[in-house]
Amino acid sequence: MDLIGIYLREAIQESGCPVCRILKKYEEDIIGQILYEHVSSPSVREKFSESLGLCPYHAWKLKEIAYSNPLYGGLGVAIIYEHMLSIYINSLKSKKNLEEKKCYLCDLVEIKEQHTIEALSDRFSELIEDYKNSEAILCKKHYEELMLLLRKRSPELTEELRKIQIKSLKHSNLS
Ligand SMILES: [Zn+2]
Ligand SMILES: [Zn+2]
């Protein structure tokens, strides 16, 4: 099994949805990177200004992570949002409407989500036993997304996954 497969297998060993788990970690890592090294990087600033900051969920998440780790602190968030504010003020002065693109972090997480589901479906024949024997349960969304890809790529696995899913859900319901 390749490195990505090993990484997926690790996520499957834990309880809960392995894809959600991977995405949560990815989101936190990327926010950490932004706060730690990229606050003043021009390309990151540009991304933030295109979306005029983050969606409410990610804005609070950024603040939460910034304050939870003394290595980051509030300065990074302040720098980012001071910059956003100056863009906004300038648009008011010039009476130009600002076009807001989608939140930069939502975008990144969605791409990661797609890649993770694809990687999982590519390797699912090797991972299905681990999934079966683990406490992991794909959430409804990620189960459906994986099923969609498996139907195209390895339809023989879909029925097996459906059965495991029912069994795991029943089991978690009783315990
Ligand atoms: Zn999930
Ligand atoms: Zn967002």
PDB file of C-alpha atoms and ligand atoms in Angstrom:
ATOM      1  CA  MET A   1       0.000   0.000   0.000  1.00  0.00           C
ATOM      2  CA  ASP A   2       1.241   3.494  -0.814  1.00  0.00           C
ATOM      3  CA  LEU A   3       1.706   6.372   1.637  1.00  0.00           C
ATOM      4  CA  ILE A   4      -1.731   7.820   0.999  1.00  0.00           C
ATOM      5  CA  GLY A   5      -3.211   4.403   1.666  1.00  0.00           C
ATOM      6  CA  ILE A   6      -1.353   4.131   4.964  1.00  0.00           C
ATOM      7  CA  TYR A   7      -2.564   7.598   5.910  1.00  0.00           C
ATOM      8  CA  LEU A   8      -6.156   6.630   5.084  1.00  0.00           C
ATOM      9  CA  ARG A   9      -5.813   3.385   6.990  1.00  0.00           C
ATOM     10  CA  GLU A  10      -4.713   5.335  10.055  1.00  0.00           C
ATOM     11  CA  ALA A  11      -7.771   7.555   9.841  1.00  0.00           C
ATOM     12  CA  ILE A  12      -9.963   4.461   9.545  1.00  0.00           C
ATOM     13  CA  GLN A  13      -8.565   3.032  12.783  1.00  0.00           C
ATOM     14  CA  GLU A  14     -10.261   5.742  14.820  1.00  0.00           C
ATOM     15  CA  SER A  15     -13.924   6.128  15.650  1.00  0.00           C
ATOM     16  CA  GLY A  16     -16.147   8.574  13.792  1.00  0.00           C
ATOM     17  CA  CYS A  17     -16.022   9.552  10.138  1.00  0.00           C
ATOM     18  CA  PRO A  18     -12.476   9.163   8.767  1.00  0.00           C
ATOM     19  CA  VAL A  19     -13.007  11.760   6.042  1.00  0.00           C
ATOM     20  CA  CYS A  20     -14.347  14.349   8.513  1.00  0.00           C
ATOM     21  CA  ARG A  21     -11.373  13.568  10.737  1.00  0.00           C
ATOM     22  CA  ILE A  22      -8.890  14.154   7.895  1.00  0.00           C
ATOM     23  CA  LEU A  23     -10.618  17.394   6.906  1.00  0.00           C
ATOM     24  CA  LYS A  24     -10.685  18.736  10.433  1.00  0.00           C
ATOM     25  CA  LYS A  25      -6.968  18.121  10.821  1.00  0.00           C
ATOM     26  CA  TYR A  26      -6.247  19.628   7.409  1.00  0.00           C
ATOM     27  CA  GLU A  27      -8.264  22.730   8.261  1.00  0.00           C
ATOM     28  CA  GLU A  28      -6.409  23.210  11.529  1.00  0.00           C
ATOM     29  CA  ASP A  29      -3.018  22.615   9.904  1.00  0.00           C
ATOM     30  CA  ILE A  30      -3.684  25.105   7.174  1.00  0.00           C
ATOM     31  CA  ILE A  31      -4.915  27.762   9.594  1.00  0.00           C
ATOM     32  CA  GLY A  32      -1.811  27.122  11.693  1.00  0.00           C
ATOM     33  CA  GLN A  33       0.407  27.582   8.647  1.00  0.00           C
ATOM     34  CA  ILE A  34      -1.318  30.814   7.704  1.00  0.00           C
ATOM     35  CA  LEU A  35      -0.977  32.170  11.221  1.00  0.00           C
ATOM     36  CA  TYR A  36       2.567  30.972  11.695  1.00  0.00           C
ATOM     37  CA  GLU A  37       4.290  31.818   8.455  1.00  0.00           C
ATOM     38  CA  HIS A  38       2.005  33.281   5.844  1.00  0.00           C
ATOM     39  CA  VAL A  39       0.230  36.181   7.499  1.00  0.00           C
ATOM     40  CA  SER A  40       2.184  38.702   5.495  1.00  0.00           C
ATOM     41  CA  SER A  41       2.786  36.604   2.389  1.00  0.00           C
ATOM     42  CA  PRO A  42       1.441  38.529  -0.622  1.00  0.00           C
ATOM     43  CA  SER A  43      -0.259  35.500  -2.188  1.00  0.00           C
ATOM     44  CA  VAL A  44      -2.146  34.635   1.005  1.00  0.00           C
ATOM     45  CA  ARG A  45      -3.122  38.277   1.469  1.00  0.00           C
ATOM     46  CA  GLU A  46      -4.420  38.323  -2.049  1.00  0.00           C
ATOM     47  CA  LYS A  47      -6.550  35.221  -1.436  1.00  0.00           C
ATOM     48  CA  PHE A  48      -7.998  36.808   1.654  1.00  0.00           C
ATOM     49  CA  SER A  49      -8.751  40.054  -0.104  1.00  0.00           C
ATOM     50  CA  GLU A  50     -10.472  38.267  -2.999  1.00  0.00           C
ATOM     51  CA  SER A  51     -12.989  36.822  -0.566  1.00  0.00           C
ATOM     52  CA  LEU A  52     -12.816  39.881   1.693  1.00  0.00           C
ATOM     53  CA  GLY A  53     -11.905  37.773   4.681  1.00  0.00           C
ATOM     54  CA  LEU A  54     -13.328  34.396   5.525  1.00  0.00           C
ATOM     55  CA  CYS A  55     -16.826  33.005   5.927  1.00  0.00           C
ATOM     56  CA  PRO A  56     -18.145  33.408   9.505  1.00  0.00           C
ATOM     57  CA  TYR A  57     -17.332  29.791  10.394  1.00  0.00           C
ATOM     58  CA  HIS A  58     -13.698  30.056   9.308  1.00  0.00           C
ATOM     59  CA  ALA A  59     -13.237  33.539  10.696  1.00  0.00           C
ATOM     60  CA  TRP A  60     -14.162  32.285  14.184  1.00  0.00           C
ATOM     61  CA  LYS A  61     -12.083  29.155  13.676  1.00  0.00           C
ATOM     62  CA  LEU A  62      -9.075  31.305  12.755  1.00  0.00           C
ATOM     63  CA  LYS A  63      -9.524  33.356  15.886  1.00  0.00           C
ATOM     64  CA  GLU A  64     -10.028  30.265  18.054  1.00  0.00           C
ATOM     65  CA  ILE A  65      -6.855  28.585  16.779  1.00  0.00           C
ATOM     66  CA  ALA A  66      -4.879  31.831  16.984  1.00  0.00           C
ATOM     67  CA  TYR A  67      -5.725  32.236  20.649  1.00  0.00           C
ATOM     68  CA  SER A  68      -5.342  28.581  21.536  1.00  0.00           C
ATOM     69  CA  ASN A  69      -1.641  28.551  20.726  1.00  0.00           C
ATOM     70  CA  PRO A  70       0.830  31.093  22.128  1.00  0.00           C
ATOM     71  CA  LEU A  71       3.002  30.567  19.039  1.00  0.00           C
ATOM     72  CA  TYR A  72       0.334  32.251  16.930  1.00  0.00           C
ATOM     73  CA  GLY A  73      -1.384  34.806  19.157  1.00  0.00           C
ATOM     74  CA  GLY A  74      -3.836  37.405  17.965  1.00  0.00           C
ATOM     75  CA  LEU A  75      -1.403  39.480  15.913  1.00  0.00           C
ATOM     76  CA  GLY A  76      -1.763  37.453  12.716  1.00  0.00           C
ATOM     77  CA  VAL A  77      -5.548  37.722  12.788  1.00  0.00           C
ATOM     78  CA  ALA A  78      -5.290  41.440  13.483  1.00  0.00           C
ATOM     79  CA  ILE A  79      -2.931  41.950  10.527  1.00  0.00           C
ATOM     80  CA  ILE A  80      -5.213  40.022   8.180  1.00  0.00           C
ATOM     81  CA  TYR A  81      -8.365  41.834   9.232  1.00  0.00           C
ATOM     82  CA  GLU A  82      -6.755  45.261   9.312  1.00  0.00           C
ATOM     83  CA  HIS A  83      -5.865  44.707   5.690  1.00  0.00           C
ATOM     84  CA  MET A  84      -9.450  43.616   4.875  1.00  0.00           C
ATOM     85  CA  LEU A  85     -10.803  46.651   6.636  1.00  0.00           C
ATOM     86  CA  SER A  86      -8.616  49.007   4.639  1.00  0.00           C
ATOM     87  CA  ILE A  87      -9.815  47.402   1.402  1.00  0.00           C
ATOM     88  CA  TYR A  88     -13.406  47.834   2.526  1.00  0.00           C
ATOM     89  CA  ILE A  89     -12.918  51.458   3.541  1.00  0.00           C
ATOM     90  CA  ASN A  90     -11.290  52.215   0.205  1.00  0.00           C
ATOM     91  CA  SER A  91     -14.195  50.670  -1.656  1.00  0.00           C
ATOM     92  CA  LEU A  92     -16.609  52.858   0.296  1.00  0.00           C
ATOM     93  CA  LYS A  93     -14.531  55.921  -0.495  1.00  0.00           C
ATOM     94  CA  SER A  94     -14.390  55.125  -4.178  1.00  0.00           C
ATOM     95  CA  LYS A  95     -18.056  53.999  -4.217  1.00  0.00           C
ATOM     96  CA  LYS A  96     -17.038  50.814  -5.980  1.00  0.00           C
ATOM     97  CA  ASN A  97     -18.897  47.655  -5.118  1.00  0.00           C
ATOM     98  CA  LEU A  98     -16.608  44.946  -3.847  1.00  0.00           C
ATOM     99  CA  GLU A  99     -17.116  41.574  -5.368  1.00  0.00           C
ATOM    100  CA  GLU A 100     -16.618  38.842  -2.814  1.00  0.00           C
ATOM    101  CA  LYS A 101     -15.406  35.468  -3.925  1.00  0.00           C
ATOM    102  CA  LYS A 102     -15.989  32.304  -1.964  1.00  0.00           C
ATOM    103  CA  CYS A 103     -14.118  31.868   1.328  1.00  0.00           C
ATOM    104  CA  TYR A 104     -10.541  30.828   0.667  1.00  0.00           C
ATOM    105  CA  LEU A 105     -10.540  28.150   3.371  1.00  0.00           C
ATOM    106  CA  CYS A 106     -13.903  26.691   2.306  1.00  0.00           C
ATOM    107  CA  ASP A 107     -12.392  26.338  -1.149  1.00  0.00           C
ATOM    108  CA  LEU A 108      -9.267  24.571   0.094  1.00  0.00           C
ATOM    109  CA  VAL A 109     -11.229  22.220   2.347  1.00  0.00           C
ATOM    110  CA  GLU A 110     -13.592  21.306  -0.492  1.00  0.00           C
ATOM    111  CA  ILE A 111     -10.676  20.426  -2.753  1.00  0.00           C
ATOM    112  CA  LYS A 112      -9.143  18.325  -0.006  1.00  0.00           C
ATOM    113  CA  GLU A 113     -12.501  16.632   0.543  1.00  0.00           C
ATOM    114  CA  GLN A 114     -12.725  15.678  -3.126  1.00  0.00           C
ATOM    115  CA  HIS A 115      -9.174  14.359  -3.182  1.00  0.00           C
ATOM    116  CA  THR A 116      -9.721  12.357  -0.010  1.00  0.00           C
ATOM    117  CA  ILE A 117     -12.893  10.687  -1.300  1.00  0.00           C
ATOM    118  CA  GLU A 118     -11.164   9.896  -4.583  1.00  0.00           C
ATOM    119  CA  ALA A 119      -8.121   8.463  -2.836  1.00  0.00           C
ATOM    120  CA  LEU A 120     -10.379   6.401  -0.618  1.00  0.00           C
ATOM    121  CA  SER A 121     -12.379   5.012  -3.518  1.00  0.00           C
ATOM    122  CA  ASP A 122      -9.178   4.150  -5.428  1.00  0.00           C
ATOM    123  CA  ARG A 123      -7.905   2.119  -2.497  1.00  0.00           C
ATOM    124  CA  PHE A 124     -11.135   0.913  -0.993  1.00  0.00           C
ATOM    125  CA  SER A 125     -10.643  -2.714  -2.001  1.00  0.00           C
ATOM    126  CA  GLU A 126      -7.552  -2.728   0.222  1.00  0.00           C
ATOM    127  CA  LEU A 127      -9.176  -0.758   3.030  1.00  0.00           C
ATOM    128  CA  ILE A 128     -12.606  -2.300   3.290  1.00  0.00           C
ATOM    129  CA  GLU A 129     -11.501  -4.960   5.797  1.00  0.00           C
ATOM    130  CA  ASP A 130     -10.021  -2.289   8.062  1.00  0.00           C
ATOM    131  CA  TYR A 131     -13.216  -0.291   7.780  1.00  0.00           C
ATOM    132  CA  LYS A 132     -15.315  -3.313   8.584  1.00  0.00           C
ATOM    133  CA  ASN A 133     -13.345  -4.096  11.739  1.00  0.00           C
ATOM    134  CA  SER A 134     -13.025  -0.574  13.025  1.00  0.00           C
ATOM    135  CA  GLU A 135     -15.170   1.806  15.048  1.00  0.00           C
ATOM    136  CA  ALA A 136     -15.091   4.204  12.129  1.00  0.00           C
ATOM    137  CA  ILE A 137     -18.367   5.125  10.464  1.00  0.00           C
ATOM    138  CA  LEU A 138     -18.524   7.320   7.401  1.00  0.00           C
ATOM    139  CA  CYS A 139     -20.979  10.154   7.943  1.00  0.00           C
ATOM    140  CA  LYS A 140     -23.985  10.274   5.613  1.00  0.00           C
ATOM    141  CA  LYS A 141     -22.432  12.851   3.288  1.00  0.00           C
ATOM    142  CA  HIS A 142     -19.111  11.068   2.879  1.00  0.00           C
ATOM    143  CA  TYR A 143     -20.749   7.653   2.610  1.00  0.00           C
ATOM    144  CA  GLU A 144     -22.870   8.946  -0.266  1.00  0.00           C
ATOM    145  CA  GLU A 145     -19.921  10.599  -1.994  1.00  0.00           C
ATOM    146  CA  LEU A 146     -17.830   7.454  -1.692  1.00  0.00           C
ATOM    147  CA  MET A 147     -20.674   5.268  -2.963  1.00  0.00           C
ATOM    148  CA  LEU A 148     -21.032   7.514  -6.005  1.00  0.00           C
ATOM    149  CA  LEU A 149     -17.402   6.985  -6.976  1.00  0.00           C
ATOM    150  CA  LEU A 150     -17.371   3.294  -6.101  1.00  0.00           C
ATOM    151  CA  ARG A 151     -20.374   2.715  -8.367  1.00  0.00           C
ATOM    152  CA  LYS A 152     -18.217   3.935 -11.250  1.00  0.00           C
ATOM    153  CA  ARG A 153     -14.902   2.431 -10.239  1.00  0.00           C
ATOM    154  CA  SER A 154     -15.537  -0.757  -8.336  1.00  0.00           C
ATOM    155  CA  PRO A 155     -19.272  -1.490  -8.236  1.00  0.00           C
ATOM    156  CA  GLU A 156     -18.654  -4.857  -6.561  1.00  0.00           C
ATOM    157  CA  LEU A 157     -17.664  -2.994  -3.386  1.00  0.00           C
ATOM    158  CA  THR A 158     -20.792  -0.888  -3.079  1.00  0.00           C
ATOM    159  CA  GLU A 159     -23.016  -3.665  -1.819  1.00  0.00           C
ATOM    160  CA  GLU A 160     -20.412  -4.708   0.712  1.00  0.00           C
ATOM    161  CA  LEU A 161     -19.978  -1.150   1.941  1.00  0.00           C
ATOM    162  CA  ARG A 162     -23.742  -0.704   2.244  1.00  0.00           C
ATOM    163  CA  LYS A 163     -23.970  -3.785   4.466  1.00  0.00           C
ATOM    164  CA  ILE A 164     -21.063  -2.699   6.643  1.00  0.00           C
ATOM    165  CA  GLN A 165     -22.610   0.738   6.976  1.00  0.00           C
ATOM    166  CA  ILE A 166     -25.935  -0.679   8.186  1.00  0.00           C
ATOM    167  CA  LYS A 167     -24.196  -2.974  10.621  1.00  0.00           C
ATOM    168  CA  SER A 168     -21.945  -0.233  12.007  1.00  0.00           C
ATOM    169  CA  LEU A 169     -24.845   2.172  12.408  1.00  0.00           C
ATOM    170  CA  LYS A 170     -26.963  -0.426  14.193  1.00  0.00           C
ATOM    171  CA  HIS A 171     -24.058  -1.286  16.434  1.00  0.00           C
ATOM    172  CA  SER A 172     -23.351   2.347  17.351  1.00  0.00           C
ATOM    173  CA  ASN A 173     -27.052   2.858  17.966  1.00  0.00           C
ATOM    174  CA  LEU A 174     -27.136   0.076  20.537  1.00  0.00           C
ATOM    175  CA  SER A 175     -23.946   0.881  22.355  1.00  0.00           C
TER     176      SER A 175
HETATM  177 ZN    ZN B   1     -17.694  12.731   7.135  1.00  0.00          ZN
HETATM  178 ZN    ZN B   2     -15.075  29.208   4.958  1.00  0.00          ZN
END
